[in-house]
CSV table of C-alpha atoms and ligand atoms in Angstrom, one decimal:
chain,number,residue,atom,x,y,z
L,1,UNK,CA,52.8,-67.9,-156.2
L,2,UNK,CA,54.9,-70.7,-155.2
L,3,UNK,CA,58.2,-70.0,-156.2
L,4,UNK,CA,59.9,-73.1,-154.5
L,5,UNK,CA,57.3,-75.3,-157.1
L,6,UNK,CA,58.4,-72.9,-159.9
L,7,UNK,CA,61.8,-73.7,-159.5
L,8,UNK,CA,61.5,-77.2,-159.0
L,9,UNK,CA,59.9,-77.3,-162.3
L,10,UNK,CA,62.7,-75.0,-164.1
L,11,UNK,CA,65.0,-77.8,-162.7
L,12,UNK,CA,63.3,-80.3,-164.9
L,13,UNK,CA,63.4,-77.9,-167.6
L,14,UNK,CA,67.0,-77.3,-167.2
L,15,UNK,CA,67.7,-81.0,-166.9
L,16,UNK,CA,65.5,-81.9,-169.7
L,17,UNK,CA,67.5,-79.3,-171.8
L,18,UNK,CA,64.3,-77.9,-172.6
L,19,UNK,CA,65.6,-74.1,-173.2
L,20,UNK,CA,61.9,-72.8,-174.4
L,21,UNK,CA,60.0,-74.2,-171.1
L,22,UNK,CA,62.2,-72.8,-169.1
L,23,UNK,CA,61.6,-69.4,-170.6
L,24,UNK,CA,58.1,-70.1,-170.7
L,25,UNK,CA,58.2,-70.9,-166.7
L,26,UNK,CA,60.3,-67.9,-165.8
L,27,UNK,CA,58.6,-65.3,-168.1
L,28,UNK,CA,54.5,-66.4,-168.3
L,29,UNK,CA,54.5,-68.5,-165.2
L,30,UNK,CA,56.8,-65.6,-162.9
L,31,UNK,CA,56.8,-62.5,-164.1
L,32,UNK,CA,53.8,-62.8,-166.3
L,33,UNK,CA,52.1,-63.7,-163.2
L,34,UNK,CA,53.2,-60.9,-161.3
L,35,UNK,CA,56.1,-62.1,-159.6
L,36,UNK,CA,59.0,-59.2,-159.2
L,37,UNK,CA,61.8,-60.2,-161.2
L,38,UNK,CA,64.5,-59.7,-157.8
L,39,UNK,CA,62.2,-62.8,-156.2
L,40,UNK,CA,62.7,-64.5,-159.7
L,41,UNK,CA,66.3,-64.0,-160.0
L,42,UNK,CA,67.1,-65.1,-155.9
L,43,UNK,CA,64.5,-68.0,-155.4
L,44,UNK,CA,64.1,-69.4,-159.1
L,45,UNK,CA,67.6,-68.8,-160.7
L,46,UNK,CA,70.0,-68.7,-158.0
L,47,UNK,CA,68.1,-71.8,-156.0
L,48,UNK,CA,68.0,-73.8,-159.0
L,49,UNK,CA,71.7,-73.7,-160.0
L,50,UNK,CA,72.5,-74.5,-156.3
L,51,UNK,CA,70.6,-77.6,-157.0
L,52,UNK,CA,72.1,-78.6,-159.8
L,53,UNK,CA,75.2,-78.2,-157.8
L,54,UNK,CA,74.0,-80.8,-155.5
L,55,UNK,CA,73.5,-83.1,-158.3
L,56,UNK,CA,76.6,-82.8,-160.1
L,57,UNK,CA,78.5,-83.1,-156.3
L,58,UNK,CA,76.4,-86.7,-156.0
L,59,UNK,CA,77.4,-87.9,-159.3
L,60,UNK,CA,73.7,-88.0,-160.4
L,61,UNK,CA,74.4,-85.6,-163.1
L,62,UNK,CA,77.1,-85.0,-165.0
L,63,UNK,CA,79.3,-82.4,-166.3
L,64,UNK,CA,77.7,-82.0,-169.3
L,65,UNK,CA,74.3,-81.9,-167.8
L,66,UNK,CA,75.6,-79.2,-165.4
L,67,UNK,CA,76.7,-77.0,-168.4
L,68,UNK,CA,73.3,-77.1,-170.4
L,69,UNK,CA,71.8,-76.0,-167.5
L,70,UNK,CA,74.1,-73.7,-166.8
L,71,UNK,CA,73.8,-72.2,-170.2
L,72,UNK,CA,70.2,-72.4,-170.0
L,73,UNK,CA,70.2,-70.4,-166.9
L,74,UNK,CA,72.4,-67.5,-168.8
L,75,UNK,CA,69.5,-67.3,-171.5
L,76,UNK,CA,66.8,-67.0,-168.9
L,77,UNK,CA,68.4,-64.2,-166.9
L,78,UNK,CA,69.5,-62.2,-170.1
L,79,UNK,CA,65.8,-62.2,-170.4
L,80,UNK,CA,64.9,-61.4,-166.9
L,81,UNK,CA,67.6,-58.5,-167.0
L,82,UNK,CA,65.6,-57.0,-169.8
L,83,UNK,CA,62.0,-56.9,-168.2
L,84,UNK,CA,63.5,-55.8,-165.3
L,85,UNK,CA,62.7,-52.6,-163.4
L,86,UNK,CA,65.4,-50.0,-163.8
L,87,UNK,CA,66.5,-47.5,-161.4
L,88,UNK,CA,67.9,-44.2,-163.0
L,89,UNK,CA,71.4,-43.8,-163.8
L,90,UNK,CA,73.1,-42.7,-160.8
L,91,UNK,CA,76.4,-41.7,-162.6
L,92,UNK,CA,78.4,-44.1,-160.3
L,93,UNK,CA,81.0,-46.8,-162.4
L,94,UNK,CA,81.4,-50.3,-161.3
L,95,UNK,CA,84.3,-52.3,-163.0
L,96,UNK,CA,83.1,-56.0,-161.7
L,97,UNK,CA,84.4,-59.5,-162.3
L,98,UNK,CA,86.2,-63.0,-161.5
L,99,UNK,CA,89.6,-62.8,-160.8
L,100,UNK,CA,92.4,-64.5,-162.7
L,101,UNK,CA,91.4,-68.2,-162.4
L,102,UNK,CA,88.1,-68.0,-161.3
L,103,UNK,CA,85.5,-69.5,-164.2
L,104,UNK,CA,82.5,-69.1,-162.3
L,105,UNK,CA,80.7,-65.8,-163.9
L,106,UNK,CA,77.4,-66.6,-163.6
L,107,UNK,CA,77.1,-65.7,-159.7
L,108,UNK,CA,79.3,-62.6,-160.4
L,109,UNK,CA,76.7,-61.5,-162.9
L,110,UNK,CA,73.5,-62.2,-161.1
L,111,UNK,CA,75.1,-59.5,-158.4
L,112,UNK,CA,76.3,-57.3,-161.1
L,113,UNK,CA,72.9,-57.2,-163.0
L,114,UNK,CA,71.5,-55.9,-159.8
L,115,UNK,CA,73.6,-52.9,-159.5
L,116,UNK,CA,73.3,-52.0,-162.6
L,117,UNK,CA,69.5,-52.2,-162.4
L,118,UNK,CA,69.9,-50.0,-159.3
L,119,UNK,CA,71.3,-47.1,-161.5
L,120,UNK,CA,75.1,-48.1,-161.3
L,121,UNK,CA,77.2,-47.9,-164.9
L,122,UNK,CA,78.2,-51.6,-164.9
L,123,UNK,CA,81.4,-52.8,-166.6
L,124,UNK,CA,80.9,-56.2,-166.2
L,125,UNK,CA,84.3,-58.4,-167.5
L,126,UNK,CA,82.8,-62.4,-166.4
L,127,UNK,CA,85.6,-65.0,-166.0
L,128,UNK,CA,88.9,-65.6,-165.0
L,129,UNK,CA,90.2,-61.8,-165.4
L,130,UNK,CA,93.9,-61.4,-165.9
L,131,UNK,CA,94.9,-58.9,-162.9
L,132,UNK,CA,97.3,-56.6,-165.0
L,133,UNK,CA,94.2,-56.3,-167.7
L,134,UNK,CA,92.3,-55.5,-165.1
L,135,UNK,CA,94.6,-52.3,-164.0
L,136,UNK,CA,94.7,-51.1,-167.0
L,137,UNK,CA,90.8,-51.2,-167.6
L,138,UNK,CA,90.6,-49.4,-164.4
L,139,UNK,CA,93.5,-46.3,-165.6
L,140,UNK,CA,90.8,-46.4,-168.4
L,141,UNK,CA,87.4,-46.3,-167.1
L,142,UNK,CA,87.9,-44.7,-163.9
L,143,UNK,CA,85.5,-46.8,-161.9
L,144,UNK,CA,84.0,-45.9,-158.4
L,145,UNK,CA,84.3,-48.6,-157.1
L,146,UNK,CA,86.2,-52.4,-157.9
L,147,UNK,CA,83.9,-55.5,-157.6
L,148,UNK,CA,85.8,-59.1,-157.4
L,149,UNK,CA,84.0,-62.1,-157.6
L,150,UNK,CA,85.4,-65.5,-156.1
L,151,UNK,CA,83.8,-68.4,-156.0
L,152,UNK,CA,86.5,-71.4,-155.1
L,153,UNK,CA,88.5,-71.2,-152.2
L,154,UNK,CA,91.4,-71.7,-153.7
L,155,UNK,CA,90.6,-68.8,-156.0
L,156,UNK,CA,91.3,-66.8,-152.2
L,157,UNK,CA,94.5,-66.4,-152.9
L,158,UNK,CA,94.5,-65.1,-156.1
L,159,UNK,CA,91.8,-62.2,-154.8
L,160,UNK,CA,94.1,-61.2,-152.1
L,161,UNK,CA,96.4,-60.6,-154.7
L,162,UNK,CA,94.4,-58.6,-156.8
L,163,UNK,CA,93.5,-56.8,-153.9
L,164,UNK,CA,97.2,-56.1,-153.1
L,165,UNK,CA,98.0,-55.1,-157.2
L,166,UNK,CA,94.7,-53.3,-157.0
L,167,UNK,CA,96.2,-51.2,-153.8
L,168,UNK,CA,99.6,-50.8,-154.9
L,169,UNK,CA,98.0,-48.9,-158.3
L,170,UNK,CA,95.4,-47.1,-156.7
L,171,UNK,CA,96.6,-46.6,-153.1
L,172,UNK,CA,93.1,-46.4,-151.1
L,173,UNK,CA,91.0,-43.6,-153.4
L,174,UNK,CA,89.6,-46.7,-155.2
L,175,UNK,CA,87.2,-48.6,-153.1
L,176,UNK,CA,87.4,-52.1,-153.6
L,177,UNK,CA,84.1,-54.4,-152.5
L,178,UNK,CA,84.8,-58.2,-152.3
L,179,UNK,CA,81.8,-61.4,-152.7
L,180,UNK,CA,81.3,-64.8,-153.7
L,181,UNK,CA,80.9,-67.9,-152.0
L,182,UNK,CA,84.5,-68.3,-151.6
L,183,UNK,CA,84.6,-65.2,-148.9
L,184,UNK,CA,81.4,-66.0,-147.0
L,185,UNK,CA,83.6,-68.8,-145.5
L,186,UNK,CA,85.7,-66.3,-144.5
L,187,UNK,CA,85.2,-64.8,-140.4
L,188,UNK,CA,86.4,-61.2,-141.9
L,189,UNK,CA,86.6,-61.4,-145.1
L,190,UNK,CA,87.1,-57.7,-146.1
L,191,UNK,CA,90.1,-57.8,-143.2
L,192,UNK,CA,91.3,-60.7,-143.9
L,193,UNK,CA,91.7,-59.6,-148.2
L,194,UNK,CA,92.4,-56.2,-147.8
L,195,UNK,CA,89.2,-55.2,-149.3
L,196,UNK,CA,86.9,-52.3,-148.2
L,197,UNK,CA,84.1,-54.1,-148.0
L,198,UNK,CA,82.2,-57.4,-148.4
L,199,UNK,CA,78.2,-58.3,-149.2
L,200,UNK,CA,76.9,-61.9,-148.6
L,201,UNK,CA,74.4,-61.5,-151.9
L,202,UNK,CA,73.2,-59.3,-154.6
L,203,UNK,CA,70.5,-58.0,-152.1
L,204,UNK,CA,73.4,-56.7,-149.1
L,205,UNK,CA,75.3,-55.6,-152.3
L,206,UNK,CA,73.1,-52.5,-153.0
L,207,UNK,CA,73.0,-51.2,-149.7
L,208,UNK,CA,77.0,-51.7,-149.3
L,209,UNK,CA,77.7,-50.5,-152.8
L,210,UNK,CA,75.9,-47.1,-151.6
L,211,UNK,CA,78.3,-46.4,-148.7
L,212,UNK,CA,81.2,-47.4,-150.7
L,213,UNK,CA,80.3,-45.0,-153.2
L,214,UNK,CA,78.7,-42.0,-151.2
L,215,UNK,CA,82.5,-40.2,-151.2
L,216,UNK,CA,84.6,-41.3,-153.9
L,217,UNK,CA,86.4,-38.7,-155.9
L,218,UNK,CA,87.1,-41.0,-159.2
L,219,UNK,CA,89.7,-38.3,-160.2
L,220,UNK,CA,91.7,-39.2,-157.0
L,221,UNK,CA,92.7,-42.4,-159.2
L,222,UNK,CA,96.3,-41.3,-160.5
L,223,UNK,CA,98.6,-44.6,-159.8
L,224,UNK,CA,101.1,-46.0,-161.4
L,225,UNK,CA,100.1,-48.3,-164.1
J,301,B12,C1,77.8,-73.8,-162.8
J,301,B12,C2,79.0,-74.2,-162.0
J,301,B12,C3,80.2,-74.3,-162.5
J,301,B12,C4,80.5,-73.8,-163.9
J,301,B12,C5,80.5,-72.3,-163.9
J,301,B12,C6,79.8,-71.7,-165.1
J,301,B12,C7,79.6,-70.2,-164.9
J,301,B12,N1,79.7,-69.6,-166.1
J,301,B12,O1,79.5,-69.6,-163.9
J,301,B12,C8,81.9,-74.4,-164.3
J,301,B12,C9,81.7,-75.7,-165.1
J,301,B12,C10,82.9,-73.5,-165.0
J,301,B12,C11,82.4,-74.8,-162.9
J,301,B12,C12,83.7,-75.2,-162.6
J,301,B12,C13,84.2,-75.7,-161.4
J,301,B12,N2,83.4,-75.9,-160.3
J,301,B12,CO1,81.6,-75.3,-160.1
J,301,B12,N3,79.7,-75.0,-159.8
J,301,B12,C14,78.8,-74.5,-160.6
J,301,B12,C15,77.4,-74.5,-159.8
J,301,B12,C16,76.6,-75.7,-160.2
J,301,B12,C17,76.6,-73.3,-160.0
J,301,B12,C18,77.3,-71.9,-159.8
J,301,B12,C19,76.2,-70.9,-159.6
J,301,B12,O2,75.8,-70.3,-160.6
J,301,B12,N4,75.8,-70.7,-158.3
J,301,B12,C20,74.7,-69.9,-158.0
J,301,B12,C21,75.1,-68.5,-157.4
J,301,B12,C22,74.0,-67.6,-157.5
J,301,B12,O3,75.7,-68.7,-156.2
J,301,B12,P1,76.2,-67.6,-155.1
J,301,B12,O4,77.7,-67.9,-155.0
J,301,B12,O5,75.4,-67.7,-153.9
J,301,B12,O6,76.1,-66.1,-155.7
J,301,B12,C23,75.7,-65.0,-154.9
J,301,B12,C24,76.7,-64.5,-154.0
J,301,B12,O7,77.9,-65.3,-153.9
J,301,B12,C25,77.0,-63.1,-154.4
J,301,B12,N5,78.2,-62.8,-155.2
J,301,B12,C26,78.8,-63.5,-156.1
J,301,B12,N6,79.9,-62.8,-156.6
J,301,B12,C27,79.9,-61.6,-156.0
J,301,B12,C28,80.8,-60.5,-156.1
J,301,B12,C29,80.6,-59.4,-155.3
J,301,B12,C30,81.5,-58.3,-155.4
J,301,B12,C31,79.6,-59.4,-154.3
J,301,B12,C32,79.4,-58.3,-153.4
J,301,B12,C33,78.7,-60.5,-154.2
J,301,B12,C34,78.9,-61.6,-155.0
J,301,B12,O8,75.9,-62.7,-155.2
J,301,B12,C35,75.4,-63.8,-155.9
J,301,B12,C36,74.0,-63.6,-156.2
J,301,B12,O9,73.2,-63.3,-155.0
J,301,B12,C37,78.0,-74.5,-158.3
J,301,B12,C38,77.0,-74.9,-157.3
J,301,B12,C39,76.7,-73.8,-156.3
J,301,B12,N7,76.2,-74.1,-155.1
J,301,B12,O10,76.9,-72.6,-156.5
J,301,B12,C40,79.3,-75.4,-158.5
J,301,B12,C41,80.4,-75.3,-157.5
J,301,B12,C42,80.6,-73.9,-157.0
J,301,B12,N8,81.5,-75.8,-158.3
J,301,B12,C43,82.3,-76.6,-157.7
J,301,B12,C44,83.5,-77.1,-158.2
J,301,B12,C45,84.2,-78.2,-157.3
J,301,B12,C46,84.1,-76.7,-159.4
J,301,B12,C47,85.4,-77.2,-160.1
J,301,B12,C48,86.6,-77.2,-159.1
J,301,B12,C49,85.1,-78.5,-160.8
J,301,B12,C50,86.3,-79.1,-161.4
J,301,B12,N9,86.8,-80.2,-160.8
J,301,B12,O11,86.9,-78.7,-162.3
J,301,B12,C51,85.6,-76.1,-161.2
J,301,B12,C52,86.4,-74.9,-160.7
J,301,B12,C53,86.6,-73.8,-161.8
J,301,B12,C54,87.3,-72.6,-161.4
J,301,B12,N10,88.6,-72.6,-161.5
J,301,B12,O12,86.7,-71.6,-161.0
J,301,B12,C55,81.8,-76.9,-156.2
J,301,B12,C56,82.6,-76.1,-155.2
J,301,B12,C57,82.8,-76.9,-153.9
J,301,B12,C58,83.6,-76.1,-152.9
J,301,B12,N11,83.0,-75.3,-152.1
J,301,B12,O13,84.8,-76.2,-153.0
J,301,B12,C59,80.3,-76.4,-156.4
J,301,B12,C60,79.7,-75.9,-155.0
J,301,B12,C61,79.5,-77.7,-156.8
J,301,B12,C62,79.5,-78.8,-155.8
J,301,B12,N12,78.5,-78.8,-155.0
J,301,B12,O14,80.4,-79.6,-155.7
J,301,B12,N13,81.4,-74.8,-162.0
């Protein structure tokens, strides 16, 4: 199957703000085909937004175009997330989201739908997360590990300090695992945030994720709220 023509086509679609077609194309025409939903998600979803980012950075779309496609996009991988392949629970917790100030969710949930589809308990919070709700959420659930999205570089500084806030509650018994296109412009960027760890894409997630995880003692989270 050729999945670059695929996504050329749920472009169109998404341009055309033809919700229904794009469904169709994703569902009958890629997984109803046979295509693994992972493929789907990387090379149809993820390819096509970047496009439309393209557009929208030439002026030949605007704003408005970008957000019914966006939207569309959401619909289409709610769908894809249910007709995915599940992994068994693994009875590891994942608090993930943006930090305060960062509005892009939907590459933070494209990573965090993969964990949770490889057995994680995902609590995923989207957008713009304010940092002291986020502490308390984490005295609450008593996640194994912290995942912060950032997108815009100048959302950098408002990760680092998260990571700090994060640290100064925690101390180091709470991993914390750092992505988004914002830190893949980074040399080091789990150094250079004072994260644990960093993964490029949902895919180097997994396997990070797993090391992160392999010796966390969630009770070892006492901190100071
Ligand atoms: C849709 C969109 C928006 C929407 C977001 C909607 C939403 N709910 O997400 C809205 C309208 C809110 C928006 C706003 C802005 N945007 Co915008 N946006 C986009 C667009 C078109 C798509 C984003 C997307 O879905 N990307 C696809 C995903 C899949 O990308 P990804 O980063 O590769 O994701 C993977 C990894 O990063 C990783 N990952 C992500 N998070 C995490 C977390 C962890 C822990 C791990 C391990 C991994 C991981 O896994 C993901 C899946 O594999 C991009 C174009 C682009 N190239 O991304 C522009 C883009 C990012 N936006 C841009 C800009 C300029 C802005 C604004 C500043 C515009 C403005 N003037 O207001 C604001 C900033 C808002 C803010 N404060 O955050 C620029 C950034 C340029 C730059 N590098 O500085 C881009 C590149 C568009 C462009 N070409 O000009 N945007």
């Amino acid at each position: 199957m050729d999945l670059d023509d695929l996504c050329a086509r749920f472009v169109k679609a998404q341009l055309a703000g033809d919700r229904r077609e794009a469904l169709r194309l994703v569902l009958e025409e890629g997984v109803g085909r046979g295509a693994p939903t992972a493929e789907l998600s990387l090379r149809v979803l993820e390819a096509a937004q970047r496009e439309i980012g393209l557009l929208w950075q030439d002026n030949r779309i605007s704003v408005a175009d970008e957000h019914l496609a966006t939207a569309i996009a959401q619909v289409v991988l709610t769908h894809l997330y249910r007709l995915s392949p599940a992994s068994p629970l693994i009875s590891k917790r994942v608090v993930f989201g943006c930090v305060e100030g960062e509005h892009h969710d939907f590459p933070a949930r494209l990573a965090a739908d993969a964990l949770d589809l490889a057995g994680y308990d995902v609590r995923f919070l989207g957008a713009d997360v304010p940092t002291e709700s986020l502490v308390s959420m984490i005295h609450r659930e008593r996640p194994d590990l912290v995942a912060l999205s950032v997108t815009m570089s100048f959302n950098l500084r408002s990760l680092r300090m998260t990571v700090a806030r994060l640290r100064s509650a925690f101390g180091d018994a709470l991993p914390i695992l750092v992505g988004g296109a914002a830190c893949s412009t980074l040399a080091d960027p789990a150094g250079d945030l004072g994260a644990d760890a960093f993964a490029r894409d949902a895919r180097e997630l997994i396997e990070v994720a797993g090391r992160l995880v392999a010796h966390v003692r969630p009770q070892a989270l006492g901190g100071t709220p």
